Amino acid sequence: MLTSPRSLLILISIFLAAPANAQPFDVGDEVILRSDNPRGVPIHRLPRSSLVGFAEQGASAVIEDTAREGRWLRVTMDDAQAWVLASNAFTSDMEIPNERPSDTDRTLLLDAPCEETGPRERLTHPLFVVCFDTSWRIPLWVAYRLSPNAMSGPGDRKKSSWEQDTRIAPLLQAFDREYVGSGWHRGHMAPAEAFTRTQPAVDFTHQFSNAVPQSGSVNSGAWSKLEKHVRGFVEDGATVWIFTGSLSLDLKKECLEPPFDSSCRCLSAAGDRVEPERRMDIRQRRIAVPSHTFKTFLVEQDGEWDGFAFVMTNIHRPMGSFFDYQYSIDRVEGLLGLDLYASLDAATEETVEANTISISSKRRRNRCP
């Protein structure tokens, strides 16, 4: 029987994701729980979903059932039952690590190239990192990390106003007046809704080092829904590392002015990297308007990694569902000419950056090639 390439990819992904302690467990086995999560061992109501809390490191448990080819275990701890990842369980004859090893340096996951020797400046801050292009006067990329214990709070974007970034010379970034009447939104790259932990954090997202001219139909539609979907991973207990930014690709002529052909929404309508063809200020041609905006993100939960990428054409046309604009991280990196997640260990990087399996739980098909 022939196996499709998609089936092979799924089988390979399952093999690579198998727990390092590949010894099969049996119902009734007594195990010790340990993980590299500083909050403890994640426990779930169901496999891979419904995080309900954390067990203490070194907690004892008894296996009651298994799921997903043995990668998940239903265990009893002090008369309570929960699901845990099998790679977080160890029997008495296995070596129990004091600290779970990892080949990925998570502190470097937002450390992508920025080519600071040219017209680009790297702006670092505890909230997010910006690679800012002073010739385009917009960010090339903005990188940030979201975790369950540092996202929601009392911050309110309605109390914020747009300001210039004091780290950049005023003439090398946008002025608020240039957006007024331009037909373009001030498109957040690091979204305000992800930084409501404090009011100063929300305020910090309202700087022009964190904005690109973005179509309102994209910004308030599919793009906004994608950002909400990313936050959903964090609300379910995952940690997410995100790069979002701008692309300048050679668009077909029929994609530069309305009415836009439906094919303009897909990357197949774009060519190689070029200098921006559109500028927001027609008289001074100061601010570049990107042809596309992108978002890539790594999702880590209970020792498992997933990777997703989305690219949307920056045109004044409703984009429909964001599910239709999913691509691989590899493809976005090729368009940028950058390796965004170079600090990932080789095996994880090869698997997650090539992923094109739909982010949708309904496994709907991407309409764009």
mmCIF file of C-alpha atoms in Angstrom:
data_model
loop_
_atom_site.group_PDB
_atom_site.id
_atom_site.type_symbol
_atom_site.label_atom_id
_atom_site.label_comp_id
_atom_site.label_asym_id
_atom_site.label_seq_id
_atom_site.Cartn_x
_atom_site.Cartn_y
_atom_site.Cartn_z
ATOM 1 C CA MET A 1 0.000 0.000 0.000
ATOM 2 C CA LEU A 2 1.347 3.430 -0.928
ATOM 3 C CA THR A 3 1.789 6.032 1.812
ATOM 4 C CA SER A 4 1.111 9.682 0.994
ATOM 5 C CA PRO A 5 3.787 12.331 1.738
ATOM 6 C CA ARG A 6 1.438 13.893 4.304
ATOM 7 C CA SER A 7 1.040 10.542 6.101
ATOM 8 C CA LEU A 8 4.806 10.077 6.104
ATOM 9 C CA LEU A 9 5.251 13.546 7.624
ATOM 10 C CA ILE A 10 2.790 12.721 10.400
ATOM 11 C CA LEU A 11 4.509 9.387 11.116
ATOM 12 C CA ILE A 12 7.928 11.041 11.197
ATOM 13 C CA SER A 13 6.624 13.773 13.520
ATOM 14 C CA ILE A 14 5.209 11.142 15.892
ATOM 15 C CA PHE A 15 8.525 9.267 15.885
ATOM 16 C CA LEU A 16 10.572 12.394 16.584
ATOM 17 C CA ALA A 17 8.193 13.474 19.327
ATOM 18 C CA ALA A 18 8.442 10.143 21.183
ATOM 19 C CA PRO A 19 9.570 10.582 24.778
ATOM 20 C CA ALA A 20 13.263 10.233 25.498
ATOM 21 C CA ASN A 21 12.508 7.585 28.162
ATOM 22 C CA ALA A 22 11.000 5.311 25.500
ATOM 23 C CA GLN A 23 10.505 2.395 27.914
ATOM 24 C CA PRO A 24 6.823 1.366 27.701
ATOM 25 C CA PHE A 25 4.790 1.769 30.857
ATOM 26 C CA ASP A 26 2.216 -0.711 32.136
ATOM 27 C CA VAL A 27 -1.011 -0.065 33.982
ATOM 28 C CA GLY A 28 -0.258 -0.347 37.673
ATOM 29 C CA ASP A 29 3.338 0.898 37.421
ATOM 30 C CA GLU A 30 4.449 3.250 40.167
ATOM 31 C CA VAL A 31 6.249 6.293 38.779
ATOM 32 C CA ILE A 32 7.971 9.478 39.916
ATOM 33 C CA LEU A 33 6.936 12.694 38.127
ATOM 34 C CA ARG A 34 9.482 15.327 37.119
ATOM 35 C CA SER A 35 9.638 18.018 34.401
ATOM 36 C CA ASP A 36 11.739 21.027 33.442
ATOM 37 C CA ASN A 37 8.799 23.393 34.036
ATOM 38 C CA PRO A 38 9.702 25.670 36.979
ATOM 39 C CA ARG A 39 6.076 25.617 38.145
ATOM 40 C CA GLY A 40 6.041 21.823 38.519
ATOM 41 C CA VAL A 41 4.801 18.869 36.460
ATOM 42 C CA PRO A 42 1.861 19.929 34.232
ATOM 43 C CA ILE A 43 -1.290 17.869 34.798
ATOM 44 C CA HIS A 44 -4.273 17.767 32.447
ATOM 45 C CA ARG A 45 -7.912 16.761 32.480
ATOM 46 C CA LEU A 46 -7.467 15.280 28.971
ATOM 47 C CA PRO A 47 -4.351 14.440 26.899
ATOM 48 C CA ARG A 48 -2.739 17.553 25.315
ATOM 49 C CA SER A 49 -5.484 19.885 26.511
ATOM 50 C CA SER A 50 -7.292 21.230 29.562
ATOM 51 C CA LEU A 51 -4.314 22.077 31.767
ATOM 52 C CA VAL A 52 -5.623 22.027 35.339
ATOM 53 C CA GLY A 53 -2.499 22.662 37.386
ATOM 54 C CA PHE A 54 0.928 21.405 38.374
ATOM 55 C CA ALA A 55 2.077 18.496 40.520
ATOM 56 C CA GLU A 56 5.114 18.832 42.757
ATOM 57 C CA GLN A 57 8.449 17.755 41.322
ATOM 58 C CA GLY A 58 9.149 14.194 42.503
ATOM 59 C CA ALA A 59 5.494 13.386 43.208
ATOM 60 C CA SER A 60 4.605 9.672 43.292
ATOM 61 C CA ALA A 61 1.833 8.343 41.053
ATOM 62 C CA VAL A 62 0.310 5.096 39.789
ATOM 63 C CA ILE A 63 -0.503 4.565 36.093
ATOM 64 C CA GLU A 64 -4.181 3.851 35.411
ATOM 65 C CA ASP A 65 -4.297 4.135 31.596
ATOM 66 C CA THR A 66 -2.326 5.286 28.513
ATOM 67 C CA ALA A 67 -3.198 7.235 25.344
ATOM 68 C CA ARG A 68 -1.668 8.512 22.088
ATOM 69 C CA GLU A 69 0.686 5.570 21.501
ATOM 70 C CA GLY A 70 1.765 5.633 25.132
ATOM 71 C CA ARG A 71 2.892 9.258 25.092
ATOM 72 C CA TRP A 72 0.266 10.216 27.686
ATOM 73 C CA LEU A 73 -0.462 8.529 31.017
ATOM 74 C CA ARG A 74 -3.523 8.736 33.240
ATOM 75 C CA VAL A 75 -2.216 8.561 36.783
ATOM 76 C CA THR A 76 -3.559 8.589 40.326
ATOM 77 C CA MET A 77 -1.944 10.894 42.884
ATOM 78 C CA ASP A 78 -3.392 11.064 46.394
ATOM 79 C CA ASP A 79 -6.753 9.694 45.185
ATOM 80 C CA ALA A 80 -6.945 12.299 42.380
ATOM 81 C CA GLN A 81 -6.566 11.388 38.705
ATOM 82 C CA ALA A 82 -5.000 13.403 35.890
ATOM 83 C CA TRP A 83 -3.159 12.994 32.586
ATOM 84 C CA VAL A 84 0.595 13.639 32.345
ATOM 85 C CA LEU A 85 3.132 13.422 29.537
ATOM 86 C CA ALA A 86 4.965 10.066 29.583
ATOM 87 C CA SER A 87 8.328 11.806 29.242
ATOM 88 C CA ASN A 88 7.661 13.328 32.677
ATOM 89 C CA ALA A 89 7.292 9.909 34.341
ATOM 90 C CA PHE A 90 10.083 7.646 35.636
ATOM 91 C CA THR A 91 10.011 4.183 37.201
ATOM 92 C CA SER A 92 12.382 3.180 39.993
ATOM 93 C CA ASP A 93 14.765 1.413 37.589
ATOM 94 C CA MET A 94 15.139 4.511 35.388
ATOM 95 C CA GLU A 95 17.555 7.371 35.989
ATOM 96 C CA ILE A 96 15.559 10.267 37.425
ATOM 97 C CA PRO A 97 17.197 13.580 36.498
ATOM 98 C CA ASN A 98 17.429 16.429 38.997
ATOM 99 C CA GLU A 99 16.950 18.815 36.079
ATOM 100 C CA ARG A 100 15.523 17.833 32.724
ATOM 101 C CA PRO A 101 18.166 18.360 29.989
ATOM 102 C CA SER A 102 17.438 20.370 26.876
ATOM 103 C CA ASP A 103 19.468 21.125 23.770
ATOM 104 C CA THR A 104 17.453 24.300 23.161
ATOM 105 C CA ASP A 105 18.631 27.501 24.811
ATOM 106 C CA ARG A 106 15.291 29.221 25.397
ATOM 107 C CA THR A 107 16.990 32.485 26.345
ATOM 108 C CA LEU A 108 18.144 32.828 22.721
ATOM 109 C CA LEU A 109 14.868 31.989 20.964
ATOM 110 C CA LEU A 110 14.189 35.680 20.275
ATOM 111 C CA ASP A 111 17.762 36.420 19.174
ATOM 112 C CA ALA A 112 17.313 36.537 15.384
ATOM 113 C CA PRO A 113 19.715 38.343 13.013
ATOM 114 C CA CYS A 114 19.116 42.068 12.510
ATOM 115 C CA GLU A 115 22.171 43.217 10.471
ATOM 116 C CA GLU A 116 22.840 46.180 12.750
ATOM 117 C CA THR A 117 25.692 47.357 10.501
ATOM 118 C CA GLY A 118 23.194 48.556 7.867
ATOM 119 C CA PRO A 119 20.097 50.751 8.189
ATOM 120 C CA ARG A 120 18.702 48.473 10.893
ATOM 121 C CA GLU A 121 18.785 48.863 14.655
ATOM 122 C CA ARG A 122 18.147 46.212 17.304
ATOM 123 C CA LEU A 123 16.080 47.651 20.157
ATOM 124 C CA THR A 124 15.967 45.434 23.232
ATOM 125 C CA HIS A 125 13.495 45.652 26.096
ATOM 126 C CA PRO A 126 12.127 43.117 28.611
ATOM 127 C CA LEU A 127 8.731 43.164 26.861
ATOM 128 C CA PHE A 128 9.850 42.645 23.260
ATOM 129 C CA VAL A 129 12.781 42.998 20.871
ATOM 130 C CA VAL A 130 12.571 45.108 17.696
ATOM 131 C CA CYS A 131 14.637 44.960 14.523
ATOM 132 C CA PHE A 132 13.892 48.419 13.128
ATOM 133 C CA ASP A 133 14.691 49.493 9.560
ATOM 134 C CA THR A 134 15.506 53.210 9.560
ATOM 135 C CA SER A 135 15.324 53.447 5.766
ATOM 136 C CA TRP A 136 11.806 51.999 5.655
ATOM 137 C CA ARG A 137 10.931 53.617 9.030
ATOM 138 C CA ILE A 138 9.098 50.486 10.145
ATOM 139 C CA PRO A 139 10.150 47.319 11.989
ATOM 140 C CA LEU A 140 11.412 44.353 10.003
ATOM 141 C CA TRP A 141 10.438 42.097 12.884
ATOM 142 C CA VAL A 142 9.300 42.274 16.499
ATOM 143 C CA ALA A 143 9.896 39.294 18.813
ATOM 144 C CA TYR A 144 8.284 38.501 22.143
ATOM 145 C CA ARG A 145 7.510 35.645 24.517
ATOM 146 C CA LEU A 146 4.129 34.948 26.088
ATOM 147 C CA SER A 147 3.676 32.719 29.124
ATOM 148 C CA PRO A 148 0.614 31.859 31.243
ATOM 149 C CA ASN A 149 1.741 33.805 34.309
ATOM 150 C CA ALA A 150 2.571 37.053 32.488
ATOM 151 C CA MET A 151 -0.099 38.062 30.003
ATOM 152 C CA SER A 152 -3.398 39.257 31.471
ATOM 153 C CA GLY A 153 -3.833 42.167 33.861
ATOM 154 C CA PRO A 154 -5.438 45.587 34.374
ATOM 155 C CA GLY A 155 -3.882 47.307 31.343
ATOM 156 C CA ASP A 156 -6.319 49.078 28.999
ATOM 157 C CA ARG A 157 -5.332 50.084 25.460
ATOM 158 C CA LYS A 158 -8.019 52.797 25.474
ATOM 159 C CA LYS A 159 -5.842 54.683 27.955
ATOM 160 C CA SER A 160 -2.798 54.574 25.641
ATOM 161 C CA SER A 161 -1.785 56.971 22.877
ATOM 162 C CA TRP A 162 0.731 56.554 20.070
ATOM 163 C CA GLU A 163 4.184 58.016 20.652
ATOM 164 C CA GLN A 164 7.550 58.011 18.947
ATOM 165 C CA ASP A 165 10.254 55.718 20.327
ATOM 166 C CA THR A 166 12.873 57.832 22.118
ATOM 167 C CA ARG A 167 15.564 55.301 21.147
ATOM 168 C CA ILE A 168 15.237 56.279 17.464
ATOM 169 C CA ALA A 169 15.868 59.676 15.878
ATOM 170 C CA PRO A 170 12.474 61.352 15.251
ATOM 171 C CA LEU A 171 12.961 61.711 11.477
ATOM 172 C CA LEU A 172 13.816 58.006 11.150
ATOM 173 C CA GLN A 173 10.397 56.839 12.346
ATOM 174 C CA ALA A 174 6.779 57.703 11.682
ATOM 175 C CA PHE A 175 4.950 60.700 13.067
ATOM 176 C CA ASP A 176 1.361 60.183 14.166
ATOM 177 C CA ARG A 177 0.141 62.842 11.708
ATOM 178 C CA GLU A 178 1.399 60.732 8.817
ATOM 179 C CA TYR A 179 -1.181 58.066 9.617
ATOM 180 C CA VAL A 180 -4.053 60.545 9.897
ATOM 181 C CA GLY A 181 -6.151 60.368 6.720
ATOM 182 C CA SER A 182 -3.707 57.944 5.072
ATOM 183 C CA GLY A 183 -6.148 55.050 4.820
ATOM 184 C CA TRP A 184 -3.767 52.807 6.801
ATOM 185 C CA HIS A 185 -4.048 51.533 10.359
ATOM 186 C CA ARG A 186 -1.247 51.789 12.903
ATOM 187 C CA GLY A 187 -0.723 48.043 12.872
ATOM 188 C CA HIS A 188 0.705 46.709 16.138
ATOM 189 C CA MET A 189 3.353 44.042 15.655
ATOM 190 C CA ALA A 190 3.488 43.131 19.356
ATOM 191 C CA PRO A 191 -0.255 43.394 20.094
ATOM 192 C CA ALA A 192 -1.496 45.519 22.969
ATOM 193 C CA GLU A 193 -3.908 42.767 24.060
ATOM 194 C CA ALA A 194 -0.964 40.466 24.826
ATOM 195 C CA PHE A 195 0.585 42.973 27.240
ATOM 196 C CA THR A 196 -2.292 43.968 29.494
ATOM 197 C CA ARG A 197 -0.272 42.753 32.512
ATOM 198 C CA THR A 198 0.259 46.443 33.423
ATOM 199 C CA GLN A 199 -0.745 49.812 31.968
ATOM 200 C CA PRO A 200 2.905 50.767 31.262
ATOM 201 C CA ALA A 201 3.272 47.520 29.290
ATOM 202 C CA VAL A 202 0.241 48.358 27.132
ATOM 203 C CA ASP A 203 1.560 51.899 26.683
ATOM 204 C CA PHE A 204 4.923 50.567 25.517
ATOM 205 C CA THR A 205 3.268 48.731 22.605
ATOM 206 C CA HIS A 206 1.958 52.088 21.337
ATOM 207 C CA GLN A 207 5.269 53.238 19.871
ATOM 208 C CA PHE A 208 5.945 53.623 16.163
ATOM 209 C CA SER A 209 8.895 51.249 16.445
ATOM 210 C CA ASN A 210 6.181 48.608 16.954
ATOM 211 C CA ALA A 211 3.855 49.586 14.087
ATOM 212 C CA VAL A 212 3.557 49.236 10.324
ATOM 213 C CA PRO A 213 0.961 50.726 7.949
ATOM 214 C CA GLN A 214 -1.583 47.922 7.776
ATOM 215 C CA SER A 215 -4.822 47.559 5.873
ATOM 216 C CA GLY A 216 -7.801 48.003 8.162
ATOM 217 C CA SER A 217 -9.577 45.017 6.620
ATOM 218 C CA VAL A 218 -6.584 42.848 7.571
ATOM 219 C CA ASN A 219 -5.728 44.446 10.915
ATOM 220 C CA SER A 220 -9.268 44.364 12.294
ATOM 221 C CA GLY A 221 -10.169 41.067 10.645
ATOM 222 C CA ALA A 222 -8.111 37.931 10.069
ATOM 223 C CA TRP A 223 -4.963 39.373 11.688
ATOM 224 C CA SER A 224 -6.766 40.248 14.925
ATOM 225 C CA LYS A 225 -8.352 36.794 15.077
ATOM 226 C CA LEU A 226 -4.950 35.159 14.543
ATOM 227 C CA GLU A 227 -3.507 37.128 17.473
ATOM 228 C CA LYS A 228 -6.411 35.999 19.660
ATOM 229 C CA HIS A 229 -5.794 32.390 18.608
ATOM 230 C CA VAL A 230 -2.141 32.673 19.656
ATOM 231 C CA ARG A 231 -3.181 33.975 23.068
ATOM 232 C CA GLY A 232 -5.458 30.957 23.356
ATOM 233 C CA PHE A 233 -2.420 28.667 23.404
ATOM 234 C CA VAL A 234 -1.046 30.633 26.355
ATOM 235 C CA GLU A 235 -4.369 30.566 28.188
ATOM 236 C CA ASP A 236 -4.238 26.757 27.869
ATOM 237 C CA GLY A 237 -0.849 26.674 29.597
ATOM 238 C CA ALA A 238 1.658 26.877 26.732
ATOM 239 C CA THR A 239 4.654 29.166 26.376
ATOM 240 C CA VAL A 240 4.897 30.809 22.948
ATOM 241 C CA TRP A 241 7.823 32.526 21.201
ATOM 242 C CA ILE A 242 6.628 34.862 18.448
ATOM 243 C CA PHE A 243 8.160 36.789 15.563
ATOM 244 C CA THR A 244 5.882 39.140 13.676
ATOM 245 C CA GLY A 245 6.846 41.692 11.066
ATOM 246 C CA SER A 246 6.833 42.996 7.526
ATOM 247 C CA LEU A 247 7.757 41.713 4.089
ATOM 248 C CA SER A 248 8.345 43.632 0.886
ATOM 249 C CA LEU A 249 7.716 41.264 -2.000
ATOM 250 C CA ASP A 250 7.205 41.912 -5.694
ATOM 251 C CA LEU A 251 3.410 41.928 -6.062
ATOM 252 C CA LYS A 252 1.627 41.463 -9.366
ATOM 253 C CA LYS A 253 0.372 44.753 -10.820
ATOM 254 C CA GLU A 254 -3.247 43.747 -10.343
ATOM 255 C CA CYS A 255 -2.513 43.434 -6.604
ATOM 256 C CA LEU A 256 -1.316 47.018 -6.170
ATOM 257 C CA GLU A 257 -4.589 48.812 -6.923
ATOM 258 C CA PRO A 258 -8.252 47.835 -6.456
ATOM 259 C CA PRO A 259 -10.183 45.917 -7.505
ATOM 260 C CA PHE A 260 -7.945 43.120 -6.227
ATOM 261 C CA ASP A 261 -8.085 39.664 -7.765
ATOM 262 C CA SER A 262 -8.807 36.926 -5.210
ATOM 263 C CA SER A 263 -5.393 35.376 -5.958
ATOM 264 C CA CYS A 264 -3.732 38.491 -4.483
ATOM 265 C CA ARG A 265 -4.445 37.171 -0.995
ATOM 266 C CA CYS A 266 -1.930 34.318 -1.448
ATOM 267 C CA LEU A 267 1.859 34.211 -1.622
ATOM 268 C CA SER A 268 1.614 32.724 -5.109
ATOM 269 C CA ALA A 269 0.834 36.277 -6.301
ATOM 270 C CA ALA A 270 4.154 37.572 -4.938
ATOM 271 C CA GLY A 271 7.719 37.288 -6.170
ATOM 272 C CA ASP A 272 11.152 37.995 -4.706
ATOM 273 C CA ARG A 273 12.106 40.563 -2.066
ATOM 274 C CA VAL A 274 12.162 44.116 -3.420
ATOM 275 C CA GLU A 275 12.317 47.664 -2.135
ATOM 276 C CA PRO A 276 8.832 48.741 -0.992
ATOM 277 C CA GLU A 277 6.675 49.801 -3.944
ATOM 278 C CA ARG A 278 4.189 51.710 -1.785
ATOM 279 C CA ARG A 279 4.818 54.571 0.607
ATOM 280 C CA MET A 280 2.281 55.933 3.047
ATOM 281 C CA ASP A 281 3.104 59.630 2.584
ATOM 282 C CA ILE A 282 2.653 60.292 -1.144
ATOM 283 C CA ARG A 283 4.381 63.697 -1.033
ATOM 284 C CA GLN A 284 7.453 62.773 0.989
ATOM 285 C CA ARG A 285 7.385 58.977 0.420
ATOM 286 C CA ARG A 286 8.769 58.485 3.913
ATOM 287 C CA ILE A 287 7.052 55.454 5.404
ATOM 288 C CA ALA A 288 7.215 52.079 3.656
ATOM 289 C CA VAL A 289 4.001 50.111 3.313
ATOM 290 C CA PRO A 290 4.826 46.389 3.473
ATOM 291 C CA SER A 291 3.352 44.126 0.833
ATOM 292 C CA HIS A 292 2.698 41.480 3.509
ATOM 293 C CA THR A 293 2.772 40.994 7.251
ATOM 294 C CA PHE A 294 3.849 37.711 8.818
ATOM 295 C CA LYS A 295 3.644 35.948 12.150
ATOM 296 C CA THR A 296 5.641 32.857 13.150
ATOM 297 C CA PHE A 297 5.434 31.196 16.534
ATOM 298 C CA LEU A 298 6.796 28.257 18.480
ATOM 299 C CA VAL A 299 4.468 26.631 20.994
ATOM 300 C CA GLU A 300 5.982 24.633 23.867
ATOM 301 C CA GLN A 301 3.709 22.711 26.180
ATOM 302 C CA ASP A 302 4.651 19.820 28.437
ATOM 303 C CA GLY A 303 7.894 19.198 26.568
ATOM 304 C CA GLU A 304 6.259 19.095 23.132
ATOM 305 C CA TRP A 305 6.974 21.687 20.423
ATOM 306 C CA ASP A 306 4.792 22.906 17.558
ATOM 307 C CA GLY A 307 5.569 25.569 14.985
ATOM 308 C CA PHE A 308 3.231 27.684 12.838
ATOM 309 C CA ALA A 309 3.534 30.573 10.397
ATOM 310 C CA PHE A 310 1.065 32.895 8.686
ATOM 311 C CA VAL A 311 1.478 35.486 5.933
ATOM 312 C CA MET A 312 -1.242 37.933 4.886
ATOM 313 C CA THR A 313 -1.185 40.285 1.909
ATOM 314 C CA ASN A 314 -1.472 43.913 3.008
ATOM 315 C CA ILE A 315 -4.304 44.990 0.709
ATOM 316 C CA HIS A 316 -7.660 46.664 1.280
ATOM 317 C CA ARG A 317 -9.698 43.519 0.840
ATOM 318 C CA PRO A 318 -11.408 41.274 3.420
ATOM 319 C CA MET A 319 -9.187 38.258 4.010
ATOM 320 C CA GLY A 320 -11.751 35.832 5.434
ATOM 321 C CA SER A 321 -10.354 33.228 7.822
ATOM 322 C CA PHE A 322 -6.738 33.407 8.980
ATOM 323 C CA PHE A 323 -6.587 29.602 8.624
ATOM 324 C CA ASP A 324 -6.252 30.097 4.861
ATOM 325 C CA TYR A 325 -2.885 31.848 5.144
ATOM 326 C CA GLN A 326 -0.845 29.257 7.006
ATOM 327 C CA TYR A 327 2.596 28.374 5.646
ATOM 328 C CA SER A 328 5.695 26.757 7.112
ATOM 329 C CA ILE A 329 8.209 28.670 9.217
ATOM 330 C CA ASP A 330 10.820 27.527 6.696
ATOM 331 C CA ARG A 331 8.976 29.366 3.934
ATOM 332 C CA VAL A 332 8.750 32.609 5.901
ATOM 333 C CA GLU A 333 12.439 32.401 6.807
ATOM 334 C CA GLY A 334 13.206 31.974 3.109
ATOM 335 C CA LEU A 335 11.225 35.115 2.270
ATOM 336 C CA LEU A 336 13.037 37.056 4.996
ATOM 337 C CA GLY A 337 16.451 35.581 4.296
ATOM 338 C CA LEU A 338 16.836 34.996 8.052
ATOM 339 C CA ASP A 339 16.992 32.022 10.421
ATOM 340 C CA LEU A 340 14.568 33.130 13.110
ATOM 341 C CA TYR A 341 14.864 30.219 15.543
ATOM 342 C CA ALA A 342 18.519 29.269 15.165
ATOM 343 C CA SER A 343 18.860 28.278 18.828
ATOM 344 C CA LEU A 344 16.371 25.408 18.501
ATOM 345 C CA ASP A 345 18.026 22.018 18.692
ATOM 346 C CA ALA A 346 18.486 20.509 15.231
ATOM 347 C CA ALA A 347 15.886 17.733 15.497
ATOM 348 C CA THR A 348 13.145 20.031 16.804
ATOM 349 C CA GLU A 349 13.964 22.770 14.294
ATOM 350 C CA GLU A 350 13.807 20.385 11.348
ATOM 351 C CA THR A 351 10.405 19.079 12.409
ATOM 352 C CA VAL A 352 8.531 22.178 13.571
ATOM 353 C CA GLU A 353 9.857 24.632 10.973
ATOM 354 C CA ALA A 354 8.691 22.382 8.121
ATOM 355 C CA ASN A 355 5.230 21.903 9.648
ATOM 356 C CA THR A 356 2.285 22.704 7.388
ATOM 357 C CA ILE A 357 -0.314 20.641 9.253
ATOM 358 C CA SER A 358 -3.262 22.945 9.862
ATOM 359 C CA ILE A 359 -3.442 24.813 13.143
ATOM 360 C CA SER A 360 -7.208 24.299 12.976
ATOM 361 C CA SER A 361 -8.594 21.486 15.115
ATOM 362 C CA LYS A 362 -10.950 20.782 12.202
ATOM 363 C CA ARG A 363 -7.929 20.166 9.945
ATOM 364 C CA ARG A 364 -9.399 22.436 7.286
ATOM 365 C CA ARG A 365 -7.433 22.899 4.093
ATOM 366 C CA ASN A 366 -5.339 26.002 3.452
ATOM 367 C CA ARG A 367 -6.832 27.776 0.425
ATOM 368 C CA CYS A 368 -3.502 29.361 -0.503
ATOM 369 C CA PRO A 369 -0.747 27.280 -2.153
#
